[in-house]
Amino acid sequence: AATAAAADEIDAASAQSASADTRQLLSVHQLAPVIELLLPGLLSPSQKLRAAALQVMCCFDQPAYLGSGTPDNATTAPTDASSRPDHGIASPDKPQAERSAFEGCACDVLSTLRDIHLRPCTVEAGRRWSVALERIANHLEYGRVPGLLLPGLVAGLIGTLHIRFSPLWQPAGQALAEALTQTSTTAWPIILRHITDTQQQFLAGNSSNQAVAGEQQQQQQQ
């Protein structure tokens, strides 16, 4: 509930784009600590909590896609496209074959996961989201996803596997496998920590199904 309230407050702040102070607070440079803080929410079995965490992250300016072949696990956070002198446009002296059609555009991987969590699961939506998740896997394969977003993306893909809608599972799993292959130093610690926590909860008798059942019961009462 607190995370959902925070999401609503940041949404309201984001609407006031004319305020320079507000834009500074929601700049891409402020995003990394927010992602780190909300990682547990992205891994939660509660879809409401995951959706709220993604909403908060998407209120911030998103970094630009990288050019194909740029390492995703670079330690330097990417610069927001709007703040770069070339506004995210590929340098003219860069070979055309190495340029990416996405380079310089705001990376939308987190907003894709947000929309998946917020919109109803239908057959038509399942096809659309499958294509979107396959596109995320493609971005990971070609090194387009900025390193800044990788922890949130990996955790968000794990959270997507909690959604009880089978058409999402295979493409989400493929995207997660691509993250493990291409960005292992970032992806593996998050996945291993989640597996460890899940195993401990299982051995303690605290199944994640209890949280899901409680959430479904609340929806029925509403």
CSV table of C-alpha atoms in Angstrom, one decimal:
chain,number,residue,atom,x,y,z
A,1,ALA,CA,0.0,0.0,0.0
A,2,ALA,CA,2.8,2.4,0.9
A,3,THR,CA,4.6,1.6,-2.4
A,4,ALA,CA,1.4,2.2,-4.4
A,5,ALA,CA,0.9,5.5,-2.6
A,6,ALA,CA,4.5,6.5,-3.5
A,7,ALA,CA,3.8,5.6,-7.1
A,8,ASP,CA,0.8,7.9,-7.2
A,9,GLU,CA,2.7,10.7,-5.6
A,10,ILE,CA,5.6,10.4,-8.1
A,11,ASP,CA,3.0,10.2,-11.0
A,12,ALA,CA,1.6,13.5,-9.8
A,13,ALA,CA,5.1,15.0,-9.6
A,14,SER,CA,6.0,13.7,-13.1
A,15,ALA,CA,3.0,15.6,-14.5
A,16,GLN,CA,4.5,18.9,-13.5
A,17,SER,CA,7.2,18.7,-16.1
A,18,ALA,CA,7.6,22.5,-16.2
A,19,SER,CA,9.3,22.5,-12.9
A,20,ALA,CA,13.1,22.2,-13.2
A,21,ASP,CA,13.4,21.0,-9.6
A,22,THR,CA,11.0,18.1,-10.3
A,23,ARG,CA,12.7,17.1,-13.4
A,24,GLN,CA,16.0,17.0,-11.6
A,25,LEU,CA,14.5,14.8,-8.9
A,26,LEU,CA,13.2,12.4,-11.6
A,27,SER,CA,16.3,12.5,-13.8
A,28,VAL,CA,18.1,9.3,-14.9
A,29,HIS,CA,20.9,10.0,-12.5
A,30,GLN,CA,18.5,9.4,-9.6
A,31,LEU,CA,17.3,6.1,-11.0
A,32,ALA,CA,20.0,3.7,-9.9
A,33,PRO,CA,19.4,3.9,-6.1
A,34,VAL,CA,15.6,3.7,-6.7
A,35,ILE,CA,16.0,0.4,-8.6
A,36,GLU,CA,18.2,-1.0,-5.9
A,37,LEU,CA,15.7,0.0,-3.2
A,38,LEU,CA,12.7,-1.6,-5.1
A,39,LEU,CA,14.4,-4.8,-6.2
A,40,PRO,CA,12.6,-6.9,-3.5
A,41,GLY,CA,9.3,-5.5,-4.7
A,42,LEU,CA,10.0,-6.7,-8.2
A,43,LEU,CA,10.6,-10.2,-6.9
A,44,SER,CA,7.5,-10.3,-4.7
A,45,PRO,CA,4.8,-12.8,-5.4
A,46,SER,CA,2.3,-10.0,-5.1
A,47,GLN,CA,1.4,-8.6,-8.6
A,48,LYS,CA,0.1,-5.4,-7.1
A,49,LEU,CA,3.5,-4.8,-5.3
A,50,ARG,CA,5.5,-5.6,-8.5
A,51,ALA,CA,3.3,-3.3,-10.6
A,52,ALA,CA,3.7,-0.4,-8.1
A,53,ALA,CA,7.5,-0.8,-8.0
A,54,LEU,CA,7.6,-0.7,-11.8
A,55,GLN,CA,5.3,2.4,-11.9
A,56,VAL,CA,7.7,4.2,-9.5
A,57,MET,CA,10.8,3.3,-11.7
A,58,CYS,CA,9.0,4.4,-14.9
A,59,CYS,CA,8.3,7.8,-13.4
A,60,PHE,CA,12.0,8.6,-13.8
A,61,ASP,CA,13.7,9.5,-17.1
A,62,GLN,CA,15.0,6.3,-18.7
A,63,PRO,CA,18.5,6.0,-20.2
A,64,ALA,CA,18.9,5.6,-23.9
A,65,TYR,CA,19.4,2.3,-25.7
A,66,LEU,CA,23.0,1.5,-26.4
A,67,GLY,CA,24.5,0.8,-29.8
A,68,SER,CA,24.7,-2.9,-30.7
A,69,GLY,CA,27.9,-4.5,-29.3
A,70,THR,CA,28.2,-2.1,-26.4
A,71,PRO,CA,28.8,-4.2,-23.2
A,72,ASP,CA,25.7,-4.1,-20.9
A,73,ASN,CA,27.6,-4.8,-17.7
A,74,ALA,CA,29.7,-1.7,-17.9
A,75,THR,CA,30.0,-0.1,-14.5
A,76,THR,CA,29.5,3.5,-15.8
A,77,ALA,CA,25.8,4.5,-15.8
A,78,PRO,CA,24.6,5.6,-19.2
A,79,THR,CA,23.8,9.2,-19.8
A,80,ASP,CA,20.2,10.3,-20.4
A,81,ALA,CA,19.7,10.8,-24.2
A,82,SER,CA,18.1,14.3,-23.7
A,83,SER,CA,21.2,15.5,-21.8
A,84,ARG,CA,23.8,14.4,-24.4
A,85,PRO,CA,25.1,17.0,-26.9
A,86,ASP,CA,24.0,14.8,-29.8
A,87,HIS,CA,20.7,14.0,-28.2
A,88,GLY,CA,21.3,10.3,-28.5
A,89,ILE,CA,22.1,10.3,-32.3
A,90,ALA,CA,24.8,8.0,-33.4
A,91,SER,CA,28.1,9.6,-34.3
A,92,PRO,CA,28.6,10.1,-38.1
A,93,ASP,CA,32.0,8.5,-38.0
A,94,LYS,CA,30.6,5.2,-36.5
A,95,PRO,CA,30.2,2.5,-39.2
A,96,GLN,CA,26.6,2.2,-40.4
A,97,ALA,CA,26.7,-1.6,-39.9
A,98,GLU,CA,27.4,-1.1,-36.2
A,99,ARG,CA,24.6,1.4,-35.5
A,100,SER,CA,21.4,0.4,-33.9
A,101,ALA,CA,18.0,1.6,-34.9
A,102,PHE,CA,17.3,2.0,-31.2
A,103,GLU,CA,20.4,3.9,-30.3
A,104,GLY,CA,19.6,7.2,-28.7
A,105,CYS,CA,15.9,6.3,-28.0
A,106,ALA,CA,14.7,6.0,-24.4
A,107,CYS,CA,15.0,2.4,-23.3
A,108,ASP,CA,11.4,1.0,-22.7
A,109,VAL,CA,12.1,-2.4,-21.2
A,110,LEU,CA,10.8,-1.4,-17.7
A,111,SER,CA,7.7,0.3,-19.1
A,112,THR,CA,7.0,-2.9,-21.1
A,113,LEU,CA,7.1,-4.9,-17.9
A,114,ARG,CA,4.9,-2.3,-16.2
A,115,ASP,CA,2.3,-2.6,-18.9
A,116,ILE,CA,2.3,-6.4,-18.7
A,117,HIS,CA,1.6,-6.2,-14.9
A,118,LEU,CA,-1.1,-3.5,-15.2
A,119,ARG,CA,-3.2,-4.7,-18.1
A,120,PRO,CA,-5.7,-7.6,-18.2
A,121,CYS,CA,-4.3,-10.9,-19.4
A,122,THR,CA,-6.2,-11.9,-22.6
A,123,VAL,CA,-5.4,-14.0,-25.6
A,124,GLU,CA,-4.7,-10.9,-27.7
A,125,ALA,CA,-2.6,-9.4,-24.9
A,126,GLY,CA,-0.7,-12.6,-24.6
A,127,ARG,CA,0.4,-12.5,-28.2
A,128,ARG,CA,1.4,-8.8,-27.9
A,129,TRP,CA,3.3,-9.3,-24.7
A,130,SER,CA,5.1,-12.4,-26.1
A,131,VAL,CA,6.4,-10.3,-29.0
A,132,ALA,CA,7.4,-7.6,-26.6
A,133,LEU,CA,9.3,-10.0,-24.3
A,134,GLU,CA,11.0,-11.5,-27.4
A,135,ARG,CA,12.1,-8.0,-28.3
A,136,ILE,CA,13.6,-7.6,-24.8
A,137,ALA,CA,15.6,-10.8,-25.3
A,138,ASN,CA,16.8,-9.4,-28.6
A,139,HIS,CA,17.9,-6.2,-27.0
A,140,LEU,CA,19.8,-8.2,-24.4
A,141,GLU,CA,21.5,-10.4,-27.0
A,142,TYR,CA,22.8,-7.4,-29.0
A,143,GLY,CA,23.9,-5.4,-25.9
A,144,ARG,CA,21.4,-2.6,-26.2
A,145,VAL,CA,20.1,-2.5,-22.6
A,146,PRO,CA,21.9,0.1,-20.5
A,147,GLY,CA,23.7,-1.4,-17.5
A,148,LEU,CA,21.8,0.9,-15.2
A,149,LEU,CA,18.5,-0.9,-16.0
A,150,LEU,CA,19.8,-4.5,-15.9
A,151,PRO,CA,19.1,-5.2,-12.2
A,152,GLY,CA,15.6,-4.0,-12.5
A,153,LEU,CA,15.0,-5.8,-15.8
A,154,VAL,CA,16.3,-9.1,-14.4
A,155,ALA,CA,14.2,-8.9,-11.2
A,156,GLY,CA,11.2,-7.8,-13.3
A,157,LEU,CA,11.5,-10.8,-15.6
A,158,ILE,CA,11.6,-13.1,-12.6
A,159,GLY,CA,8.5,-11.3,-11.2
A,160,THR,CA,6.8,-11.8,-14.6
A,161,LEU,CA,7.1,-15.5,-14.1
A,162,HIS,CA,4.8,-15.1,-11.1
A,163,ILE,CA,1.9,-14.0,-13.3
A,164,ARG,CA,-0.6,-16.8,-13.7
A,165,PHE,CA,-0.8,-16.5,-17.5
A,166,SER,CA,1.1,-19.3,-19.3
A,167,PRO,CA,1.7,-17.4,-22.7
A,168,LEU,CA,4.1,-15.1,-20.8
A,169,TRP,CA,6.3,-17.8,-19.2
A,170,GLN,CA,8.2,-19.0,-22.2
A,171,PRO,CA,9.2,-15.6,-23.7
A,172,ALA,CA,10.0,-14.3,-20.2
A,173,GLY,CA,12.1,-17.3,-19.5
A,174,GLN,CA,13.9,-16.9,-22.8
A,175,ALA,CA,14.6,-13.2,-22.0
A,176,LEU,CA,15.9,-14.2,-18.6
A,177,ALA,CA,18.1,-16.9,-20.1
A,178,GLU,CA,19.6,-14.2,-22.5
A,179,ALA,CA,20.3,-12.0,-19.5
A,180,LEU,CA,22.1,-14.8,-17.8
A,181,THR,CA,24.1,-15.5,-20.9
A,182,GLN,CA,25.0,-11.9,-21.8
A,183,THR,CA,25.1,-10.2,-18.4
A,184,SER,CA,26.0,-12.9,-16.0
A,185,THR,CA,27.8,-10.7,-13.5
A,186,THR,CA,24.6,-8.7,-12.9
A,187,ALA,CA,21.9,-11.4,-13.5
A,188,TRP,CA,23.3,-14.4,-11.5
A,189,PRO,CA,23.6,-12.7,-8.1
A,190,ILE,CA,20.0,-11.6,-8.3
A,191,ILE,CA,18.7,-15.0,-9.4
A,192,LEU,CA,20.7,-16.9,-6.9
A,193,ARG,CA,19.6,-14.6,-4.1
A,194,HIS,CA,16.0,-15.1,-5.1
A,195,ILE,CA,16.3,-18.9,-5.3
A,196,THR,CA,17.9,-19.0,-1.9
A,197,ASP,CA,15.2,-16.8,-0.4
A,198,THR,CA,12.5,-18.9,-2.0
A,199,GLN,CA,14.0,-22.1,-0.7
A,200,GLN,CA,14.3,-20.7,2.8
A,201,GLN,CA,10.6,-19.7,2.7
A,202,PHE,CA,9.6,-23.1,1.4
A,203,LEU,CA,11.5,-24.9,4.1
A,204,ALA,CA,10.0,-22.6,6.7
A,205,GLY,CA,6.5,-23.4,5.4
A,206,ASN,CA,5.9,-19.8,4.2
A,207,SER,CA,4.7,-20.5,0.6
A,208,SER,CA,4.5,-17.6,-1.8
A,209,ASN,CA,1.0,-18.9,-2.7
A,210,GLN,CA,-0.2,-17.5,0.6
A,211,ALA,CA,0.5,-14.0,-0.5
A,212,VAL,CA,-1.1,-14.6,-3.9
A,213,ALA,CA,-4.2,-16.2,-2.3
A,214,GLY,CA,-4.6,-13.3,0.0
A,215,GLU,CA,-4.4,-10.8,-3.0
A,216,GLN,CA,-7.0,-12.8,-4.9
A,217,GLN,CA,-9.3,-12.9,-1.9
A,218,GLN,CA,-9.1,-9.1,-1.6
A,219,GLN,CA,-9.9,-8.7,-5.3
A,220,GLN,CA,-13.0,-10.9,-4.9
A,221,GLN,CA,-14.2,-8.9,-1.9
A,222,GLN,CA,-13.9,-5.7,-3.9
